[in-house]
mmCIF file of C-alpha atoms and ligand atoms in Angstrom:
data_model
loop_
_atom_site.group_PDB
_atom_site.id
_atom_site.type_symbol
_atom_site.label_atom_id
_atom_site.label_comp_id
_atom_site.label_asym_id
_atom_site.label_seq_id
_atom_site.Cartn_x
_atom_site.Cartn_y
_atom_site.Cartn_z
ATOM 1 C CA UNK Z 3 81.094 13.564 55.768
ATOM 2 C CA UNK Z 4 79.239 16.894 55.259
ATOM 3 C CA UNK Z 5 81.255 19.297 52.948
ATOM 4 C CA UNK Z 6 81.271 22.723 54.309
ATOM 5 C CA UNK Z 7 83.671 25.747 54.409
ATOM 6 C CA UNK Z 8 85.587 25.972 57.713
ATOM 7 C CA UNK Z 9 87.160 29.710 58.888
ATOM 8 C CA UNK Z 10 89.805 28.753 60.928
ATOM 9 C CA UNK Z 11 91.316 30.896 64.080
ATOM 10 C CA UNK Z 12 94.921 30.535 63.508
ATOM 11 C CA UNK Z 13 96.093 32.099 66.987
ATOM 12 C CA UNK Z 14 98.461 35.230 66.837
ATOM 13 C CA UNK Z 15 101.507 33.813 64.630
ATOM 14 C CA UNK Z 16 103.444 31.189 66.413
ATOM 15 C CA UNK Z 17 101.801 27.757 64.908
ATOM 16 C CA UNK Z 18 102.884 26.005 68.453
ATOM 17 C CA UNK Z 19 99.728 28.153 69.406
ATOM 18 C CA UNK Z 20 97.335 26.434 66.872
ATOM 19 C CA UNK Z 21 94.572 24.374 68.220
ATOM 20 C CA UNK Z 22 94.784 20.319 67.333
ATOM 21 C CA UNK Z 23 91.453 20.780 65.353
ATOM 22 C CA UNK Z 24 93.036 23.896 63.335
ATOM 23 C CA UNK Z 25 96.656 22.091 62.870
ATOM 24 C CA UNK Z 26 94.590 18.818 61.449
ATOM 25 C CA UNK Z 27 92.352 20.982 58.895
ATOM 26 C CA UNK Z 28 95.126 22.882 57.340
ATOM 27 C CA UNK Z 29 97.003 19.801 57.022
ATOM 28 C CA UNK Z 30 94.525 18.319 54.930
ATOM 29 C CA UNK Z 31 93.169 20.645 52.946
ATOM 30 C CA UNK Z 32 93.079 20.848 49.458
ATOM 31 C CA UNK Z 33 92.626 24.939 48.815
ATOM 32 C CA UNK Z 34 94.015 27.557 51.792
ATOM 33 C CA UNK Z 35 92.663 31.326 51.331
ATOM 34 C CA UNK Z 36 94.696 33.265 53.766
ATOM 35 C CA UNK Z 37 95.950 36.990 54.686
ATOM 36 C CA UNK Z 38 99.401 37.303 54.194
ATOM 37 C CA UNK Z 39 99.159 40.495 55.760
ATOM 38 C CA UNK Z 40 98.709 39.264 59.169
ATOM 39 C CA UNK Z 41 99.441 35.467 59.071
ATOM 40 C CA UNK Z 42 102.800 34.396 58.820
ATOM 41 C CA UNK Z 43 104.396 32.036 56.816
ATOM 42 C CA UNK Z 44 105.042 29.003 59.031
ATOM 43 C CA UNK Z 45 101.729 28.514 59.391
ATOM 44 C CA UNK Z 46 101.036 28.045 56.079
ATOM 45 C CA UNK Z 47 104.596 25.602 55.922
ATOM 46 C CA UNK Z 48 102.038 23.066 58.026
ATOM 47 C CA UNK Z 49 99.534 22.620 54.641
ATOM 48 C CA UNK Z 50 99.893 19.680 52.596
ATOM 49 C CA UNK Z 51 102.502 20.528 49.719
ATOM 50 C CA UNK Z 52 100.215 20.154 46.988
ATOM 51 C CA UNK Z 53 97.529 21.736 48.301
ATOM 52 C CA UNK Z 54 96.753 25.480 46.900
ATOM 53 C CA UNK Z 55 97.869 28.109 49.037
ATOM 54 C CA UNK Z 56 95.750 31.707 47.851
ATOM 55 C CA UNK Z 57 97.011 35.112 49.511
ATOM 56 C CA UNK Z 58 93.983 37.122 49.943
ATOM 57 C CA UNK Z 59 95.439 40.554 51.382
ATOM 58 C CA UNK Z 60 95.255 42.079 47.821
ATOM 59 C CA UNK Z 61 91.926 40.680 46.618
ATOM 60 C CA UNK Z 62 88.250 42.443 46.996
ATOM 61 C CA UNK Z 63 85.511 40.418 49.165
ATOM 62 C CA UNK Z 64 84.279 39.633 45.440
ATOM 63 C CA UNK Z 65 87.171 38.220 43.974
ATOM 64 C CA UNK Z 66 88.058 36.245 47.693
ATOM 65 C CA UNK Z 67 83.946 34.720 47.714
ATOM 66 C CA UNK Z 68 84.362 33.850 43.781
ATOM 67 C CA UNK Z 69 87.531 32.040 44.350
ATOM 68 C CA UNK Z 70 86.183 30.024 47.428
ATOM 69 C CA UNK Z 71 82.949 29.138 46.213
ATOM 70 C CA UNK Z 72 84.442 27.640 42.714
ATOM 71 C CA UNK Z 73 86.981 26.052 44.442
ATOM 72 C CA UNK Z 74 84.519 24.570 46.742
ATOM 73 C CA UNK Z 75 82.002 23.283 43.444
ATOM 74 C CA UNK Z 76 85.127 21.863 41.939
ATOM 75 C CA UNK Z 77 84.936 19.275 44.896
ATOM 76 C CA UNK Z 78 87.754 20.617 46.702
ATOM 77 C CA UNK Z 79 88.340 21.126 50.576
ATOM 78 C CA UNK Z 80 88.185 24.586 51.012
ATOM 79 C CA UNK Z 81 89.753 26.693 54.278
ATOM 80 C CA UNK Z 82 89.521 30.321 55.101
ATOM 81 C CA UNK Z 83 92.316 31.545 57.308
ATOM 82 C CA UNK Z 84 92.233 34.270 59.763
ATOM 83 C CA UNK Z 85 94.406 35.259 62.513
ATOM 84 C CA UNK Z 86 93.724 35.077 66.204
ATOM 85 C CA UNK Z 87 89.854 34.633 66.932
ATOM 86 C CA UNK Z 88 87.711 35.081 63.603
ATOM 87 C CA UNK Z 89 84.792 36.687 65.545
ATOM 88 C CA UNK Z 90 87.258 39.762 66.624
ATOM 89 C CA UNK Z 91 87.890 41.915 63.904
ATOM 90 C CA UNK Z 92 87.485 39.356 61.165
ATOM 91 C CA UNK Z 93 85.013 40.356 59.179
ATOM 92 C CA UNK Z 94 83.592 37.113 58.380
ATOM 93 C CA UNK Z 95 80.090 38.183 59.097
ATOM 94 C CA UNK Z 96 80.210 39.263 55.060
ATOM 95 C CA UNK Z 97 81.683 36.220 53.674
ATOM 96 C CA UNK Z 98 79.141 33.585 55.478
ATOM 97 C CA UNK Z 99 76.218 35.391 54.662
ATOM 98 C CA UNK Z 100 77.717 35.086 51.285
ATOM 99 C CA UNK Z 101 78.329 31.340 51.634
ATOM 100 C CA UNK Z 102 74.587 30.806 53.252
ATOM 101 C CA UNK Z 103 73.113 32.422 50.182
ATOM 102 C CA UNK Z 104 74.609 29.842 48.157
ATOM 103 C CA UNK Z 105 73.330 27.551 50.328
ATOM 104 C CA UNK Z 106 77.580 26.152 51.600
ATOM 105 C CA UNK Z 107 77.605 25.688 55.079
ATOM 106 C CA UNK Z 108 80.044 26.745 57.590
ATOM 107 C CA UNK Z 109 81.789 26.143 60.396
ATOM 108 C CA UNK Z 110 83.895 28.486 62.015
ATOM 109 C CA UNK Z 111 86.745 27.641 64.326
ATOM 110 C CA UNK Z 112 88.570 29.456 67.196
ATOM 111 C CA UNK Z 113 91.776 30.605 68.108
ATOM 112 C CA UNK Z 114 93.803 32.521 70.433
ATOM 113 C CA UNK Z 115 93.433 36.368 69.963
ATOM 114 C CA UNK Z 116 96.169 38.661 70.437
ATOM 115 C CA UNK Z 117 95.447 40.166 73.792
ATOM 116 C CA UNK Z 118 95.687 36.492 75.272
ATOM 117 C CA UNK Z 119 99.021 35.432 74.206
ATOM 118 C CA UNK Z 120 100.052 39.365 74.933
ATOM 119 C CA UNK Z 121 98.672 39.229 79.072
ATOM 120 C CA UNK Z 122 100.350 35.658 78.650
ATOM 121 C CA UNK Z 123 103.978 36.735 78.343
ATOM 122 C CA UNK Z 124 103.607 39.308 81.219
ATOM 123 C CA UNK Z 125 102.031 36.208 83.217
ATOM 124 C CA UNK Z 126 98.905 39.190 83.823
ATOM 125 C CA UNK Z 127 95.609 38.215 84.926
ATOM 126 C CA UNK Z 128 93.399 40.850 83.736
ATOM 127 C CA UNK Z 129 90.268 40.153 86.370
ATOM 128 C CA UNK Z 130 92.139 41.280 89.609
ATOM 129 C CA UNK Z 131 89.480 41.045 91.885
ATOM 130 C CA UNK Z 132 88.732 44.368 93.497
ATOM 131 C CA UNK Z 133 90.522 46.373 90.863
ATOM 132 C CA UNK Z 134 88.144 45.063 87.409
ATOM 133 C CA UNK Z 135 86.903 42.004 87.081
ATOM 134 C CA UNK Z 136 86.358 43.195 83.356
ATOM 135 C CA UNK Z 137 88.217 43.165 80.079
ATOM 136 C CA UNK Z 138 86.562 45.190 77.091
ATOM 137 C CA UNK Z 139 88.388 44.381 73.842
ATOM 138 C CA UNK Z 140 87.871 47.222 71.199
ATOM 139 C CA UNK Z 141 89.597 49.686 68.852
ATOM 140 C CA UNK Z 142 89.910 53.210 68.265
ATOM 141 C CA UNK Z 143 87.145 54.470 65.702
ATOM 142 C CA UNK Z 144 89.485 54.878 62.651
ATOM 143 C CA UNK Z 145 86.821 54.732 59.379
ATOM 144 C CA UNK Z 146 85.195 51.619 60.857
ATOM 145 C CA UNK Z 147 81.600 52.482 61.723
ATOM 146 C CA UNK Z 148 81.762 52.602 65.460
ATOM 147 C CA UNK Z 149 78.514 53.426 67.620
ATOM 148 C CA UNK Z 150 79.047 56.464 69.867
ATOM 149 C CA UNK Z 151 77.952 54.617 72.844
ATOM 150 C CA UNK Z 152 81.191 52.402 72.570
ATOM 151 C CA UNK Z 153 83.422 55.630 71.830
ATOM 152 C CA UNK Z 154 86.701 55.574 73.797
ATOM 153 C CA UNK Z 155 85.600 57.797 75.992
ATOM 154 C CA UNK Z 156 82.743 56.139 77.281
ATOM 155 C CA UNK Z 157 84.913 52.659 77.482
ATOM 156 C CA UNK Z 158 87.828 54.681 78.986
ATOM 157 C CA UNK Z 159 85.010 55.456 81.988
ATOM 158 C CA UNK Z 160 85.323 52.244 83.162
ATOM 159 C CA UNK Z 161 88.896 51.595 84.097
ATOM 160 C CA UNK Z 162 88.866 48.535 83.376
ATOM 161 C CA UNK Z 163 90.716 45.894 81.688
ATOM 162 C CA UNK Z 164 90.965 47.739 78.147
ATOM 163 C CA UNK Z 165 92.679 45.432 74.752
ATOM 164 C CA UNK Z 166 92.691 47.913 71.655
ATOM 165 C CA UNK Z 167 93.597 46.807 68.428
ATOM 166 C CA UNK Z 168 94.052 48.087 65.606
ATOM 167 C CA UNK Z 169 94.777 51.512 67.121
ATOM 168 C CA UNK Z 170 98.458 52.452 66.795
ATOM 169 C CA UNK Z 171 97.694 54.710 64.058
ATOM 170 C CA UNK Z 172 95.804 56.807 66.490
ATOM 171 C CA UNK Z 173 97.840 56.444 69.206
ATOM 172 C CA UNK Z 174 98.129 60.437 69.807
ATOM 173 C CA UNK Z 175 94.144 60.843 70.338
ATOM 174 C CA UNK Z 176 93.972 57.553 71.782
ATOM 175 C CA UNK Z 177 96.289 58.462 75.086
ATOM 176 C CA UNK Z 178 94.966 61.644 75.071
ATOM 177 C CA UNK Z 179 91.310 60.350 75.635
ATOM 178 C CA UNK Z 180 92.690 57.456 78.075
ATOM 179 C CA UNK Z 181 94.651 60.101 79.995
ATOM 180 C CA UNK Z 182 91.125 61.793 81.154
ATOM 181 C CA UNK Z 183 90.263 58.749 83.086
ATOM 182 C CA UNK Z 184 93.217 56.565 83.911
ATOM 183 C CA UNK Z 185 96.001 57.398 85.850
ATOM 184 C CA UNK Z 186 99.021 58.852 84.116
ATOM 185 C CA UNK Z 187 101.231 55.856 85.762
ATOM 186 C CA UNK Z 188 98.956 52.912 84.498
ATOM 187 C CA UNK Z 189 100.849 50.066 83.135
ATOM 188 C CA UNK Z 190 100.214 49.564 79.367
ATOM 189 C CA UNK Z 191 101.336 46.428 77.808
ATOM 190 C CA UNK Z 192 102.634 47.092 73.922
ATOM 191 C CA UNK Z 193 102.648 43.922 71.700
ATOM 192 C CA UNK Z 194 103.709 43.830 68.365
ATOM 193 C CA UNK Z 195 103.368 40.623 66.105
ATOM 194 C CA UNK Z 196 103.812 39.033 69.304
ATOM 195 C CA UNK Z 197 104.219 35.435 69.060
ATOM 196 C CA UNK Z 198 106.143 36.089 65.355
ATOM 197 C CA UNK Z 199 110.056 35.539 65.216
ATOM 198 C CA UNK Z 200 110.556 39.043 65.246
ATOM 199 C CA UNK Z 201 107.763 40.001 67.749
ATOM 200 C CA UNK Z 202 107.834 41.990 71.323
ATOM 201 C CA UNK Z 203 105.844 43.042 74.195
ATOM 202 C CA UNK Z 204 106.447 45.621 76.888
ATOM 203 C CA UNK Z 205 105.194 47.427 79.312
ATOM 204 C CA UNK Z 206 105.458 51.176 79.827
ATOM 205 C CA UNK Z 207 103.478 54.105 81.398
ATOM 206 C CA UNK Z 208 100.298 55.337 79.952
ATOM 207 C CA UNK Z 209 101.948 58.739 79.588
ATOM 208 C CA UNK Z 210 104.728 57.463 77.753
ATOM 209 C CA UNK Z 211 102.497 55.437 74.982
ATOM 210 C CA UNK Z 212 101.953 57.834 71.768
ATOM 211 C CA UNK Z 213 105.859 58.727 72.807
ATOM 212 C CA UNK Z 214 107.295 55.089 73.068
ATOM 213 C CA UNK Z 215 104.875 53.728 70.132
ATOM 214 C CA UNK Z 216 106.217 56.591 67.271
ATOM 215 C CA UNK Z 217 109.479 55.708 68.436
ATOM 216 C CA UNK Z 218 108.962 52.237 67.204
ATOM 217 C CA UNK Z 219 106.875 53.216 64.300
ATOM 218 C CA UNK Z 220 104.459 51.377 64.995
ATOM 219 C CA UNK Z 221 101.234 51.135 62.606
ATOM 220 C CA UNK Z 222 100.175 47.829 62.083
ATOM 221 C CA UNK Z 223 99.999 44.660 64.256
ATOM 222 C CA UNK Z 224 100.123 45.429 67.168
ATOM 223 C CA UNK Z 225 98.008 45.433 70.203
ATOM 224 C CA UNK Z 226 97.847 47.829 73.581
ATOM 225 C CA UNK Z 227 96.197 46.213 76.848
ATOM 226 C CA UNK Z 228 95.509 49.117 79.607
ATOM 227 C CA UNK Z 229 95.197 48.014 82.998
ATOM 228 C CA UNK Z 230 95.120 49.056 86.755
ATOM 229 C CA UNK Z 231 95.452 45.246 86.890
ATOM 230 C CA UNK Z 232 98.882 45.275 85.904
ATOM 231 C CA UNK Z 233 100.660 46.459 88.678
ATOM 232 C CA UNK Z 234 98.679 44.804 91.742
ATOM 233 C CA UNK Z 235 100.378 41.483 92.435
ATOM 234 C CA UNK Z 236 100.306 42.247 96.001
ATOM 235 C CA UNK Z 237 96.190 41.454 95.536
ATOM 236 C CA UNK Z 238 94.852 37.706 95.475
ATOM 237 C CA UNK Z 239 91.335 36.487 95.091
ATOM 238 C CA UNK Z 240 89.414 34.410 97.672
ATOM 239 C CA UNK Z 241 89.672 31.138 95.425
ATOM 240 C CA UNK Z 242 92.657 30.126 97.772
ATOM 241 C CA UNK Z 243 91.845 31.066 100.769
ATOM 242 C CA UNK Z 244 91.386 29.046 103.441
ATOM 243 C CA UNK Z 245 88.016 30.968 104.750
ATOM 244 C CA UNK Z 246 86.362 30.900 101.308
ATOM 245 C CA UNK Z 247 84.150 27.713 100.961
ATOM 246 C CA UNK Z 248 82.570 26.601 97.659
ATOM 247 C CA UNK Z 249 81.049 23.730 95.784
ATOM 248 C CA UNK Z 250 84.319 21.686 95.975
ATOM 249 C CA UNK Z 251 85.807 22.615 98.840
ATOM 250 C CA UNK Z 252 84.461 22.859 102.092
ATOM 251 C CA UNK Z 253 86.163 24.197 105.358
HETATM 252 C C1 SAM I 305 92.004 42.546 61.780
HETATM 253 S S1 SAM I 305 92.446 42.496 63.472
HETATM 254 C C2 SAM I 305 92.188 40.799 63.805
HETATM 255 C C3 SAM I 305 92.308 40.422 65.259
HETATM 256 C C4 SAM I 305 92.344 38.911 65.439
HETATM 257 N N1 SAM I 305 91.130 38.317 64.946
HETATM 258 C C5 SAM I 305 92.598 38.480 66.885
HETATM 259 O O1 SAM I 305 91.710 37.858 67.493
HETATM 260 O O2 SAM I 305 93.694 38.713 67.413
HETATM 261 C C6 SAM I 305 94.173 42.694 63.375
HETATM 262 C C7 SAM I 305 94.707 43.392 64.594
HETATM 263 O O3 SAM I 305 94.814 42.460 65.664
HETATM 264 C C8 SAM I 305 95.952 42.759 66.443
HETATM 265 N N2 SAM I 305 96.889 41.636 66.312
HETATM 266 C C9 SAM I 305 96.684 40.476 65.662
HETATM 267 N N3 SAM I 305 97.742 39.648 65.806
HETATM 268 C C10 SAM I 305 98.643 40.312 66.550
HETATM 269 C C11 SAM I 305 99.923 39.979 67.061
HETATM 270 N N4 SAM I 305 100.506 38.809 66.809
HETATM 271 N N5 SAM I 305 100.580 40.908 67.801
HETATM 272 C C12 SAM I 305 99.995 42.103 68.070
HETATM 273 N N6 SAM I 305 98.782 42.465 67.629
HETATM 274 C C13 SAM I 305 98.092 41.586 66.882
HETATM 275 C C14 SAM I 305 96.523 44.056 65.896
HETATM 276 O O4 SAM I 305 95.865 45.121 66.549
HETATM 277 C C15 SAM I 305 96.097 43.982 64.448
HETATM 278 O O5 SAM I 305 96.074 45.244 63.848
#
């Protein structure tokens, strides 16, 4: 079998969410890099007792790469963990190019993101036809280079289907700018480390979000999905009806 380095989407906390493919790896690996920070610990409880588990959350990119690649000569399996989806916010874009240099391939594996498992529990469908049939997932600036043409404003334009993460530091500036496009009244679902033991969702008003989320102290983990699709369930799509013909189903 070809030896590579697999980044693995772990799903938002709760292991039941795992895929099959990312359950089997971590059970049989031989070194685990993960982020405490954001990963809990029954995940990890799924590894193989012997194998090494690494926490990563206080290490540099440096120290992380030089582990990974030495455990990797040493003839070792060799996992990355992230959480949710590694091509949202994971920065794993530095680490492969890393890898590729040192000629280790890759493979990269996906998992639930937060905002899923988040419109899950409120049973939401973010596409409501004739309200947005579009979900932009995205962050408030904070220090992370962010282009202007993707500034909250310009997404807020929209009115559409909006996930942010990693914004509840900013939560003040981040209503504010919502508040100049979308209604006052539009539903906002608040998840934090949903899917975790201790994890929650809810839904308030967008006027009552820097309000409700200081209340809670909320800083880290946790993710806000704006929608006007939140409140429609009076509105269906044509996929049912009986009128509406397509490739399977004629009238
Ligand atoms: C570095 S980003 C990684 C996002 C991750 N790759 C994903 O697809 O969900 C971390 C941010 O994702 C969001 N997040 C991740 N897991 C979460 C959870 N279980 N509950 C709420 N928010 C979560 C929070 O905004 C958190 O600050």
């Amino acid at each position: 079998m070809e030896r590579k380095i697999s980044f693995i989407g772990v799903g938002p906390g709760d292991p039941d969410l795992l895929t099959i493919k990312a359950s089997k790896e971590i059970k049989s690996a031989e070194v685990i890099l993960w982020t405490d920070s954001l990963i809990p610990k029954k995940i990890i409880r799924l590894s193989n007792k012997n194998s090494e588990k690494i926490k990563t959350s206080g290490m540099n990119l440096k120290q992380i790469m030089k582990l990974m690649i030495d455990k990797y000569r040493e003839g070792k399996k060799v996992i990355r963990l992230h959480d949710g989806d590694p091509c949202l916010f994971g920065a794993i874009n530095e680490q492969i190019i890393i890898l590729k240099k040192e000629n280790i391939k890759v493979e990269v594996i996906p998992g639930i993101s937060a905002f899923q498992i988040t419109a899950a529990y409120h049973q939401a469908e973010l596409t409501v036809p004739e309200v947005t049939q579009t979900i932009i997932l995205s962050r408030y600036k904070g220090r992370t280079g962010m282009p202007e043409k993707e500034s909250l404003k310009n997404l807020a334009k929209l009115k559409s289907s909006l996930c942010l993460y990693l914004s509840a530091r900013h939560v003040g500036i981040t209503q504010k700018t919502l508040l100049e496009f979308y209604d006052p009244s539009t539903k906002v679902i608040v998840g934090h480390r949903v899917s975790w033991d201790d994890g929650w969702t809810e839904i308030i008003n967008l006027k009552d979000m820097e309000i409700f989320s200081k209340e809670k102290k909320l800083i880290r983990t946790t993710i806000y999905i704006i929608s006007p699709a939140l409140d429609q369930l009076n509105k269906t799509s044509n996929l049912y009806n009986p009128n509406y013909q397509h490739l399977f189903r004629r009238i």
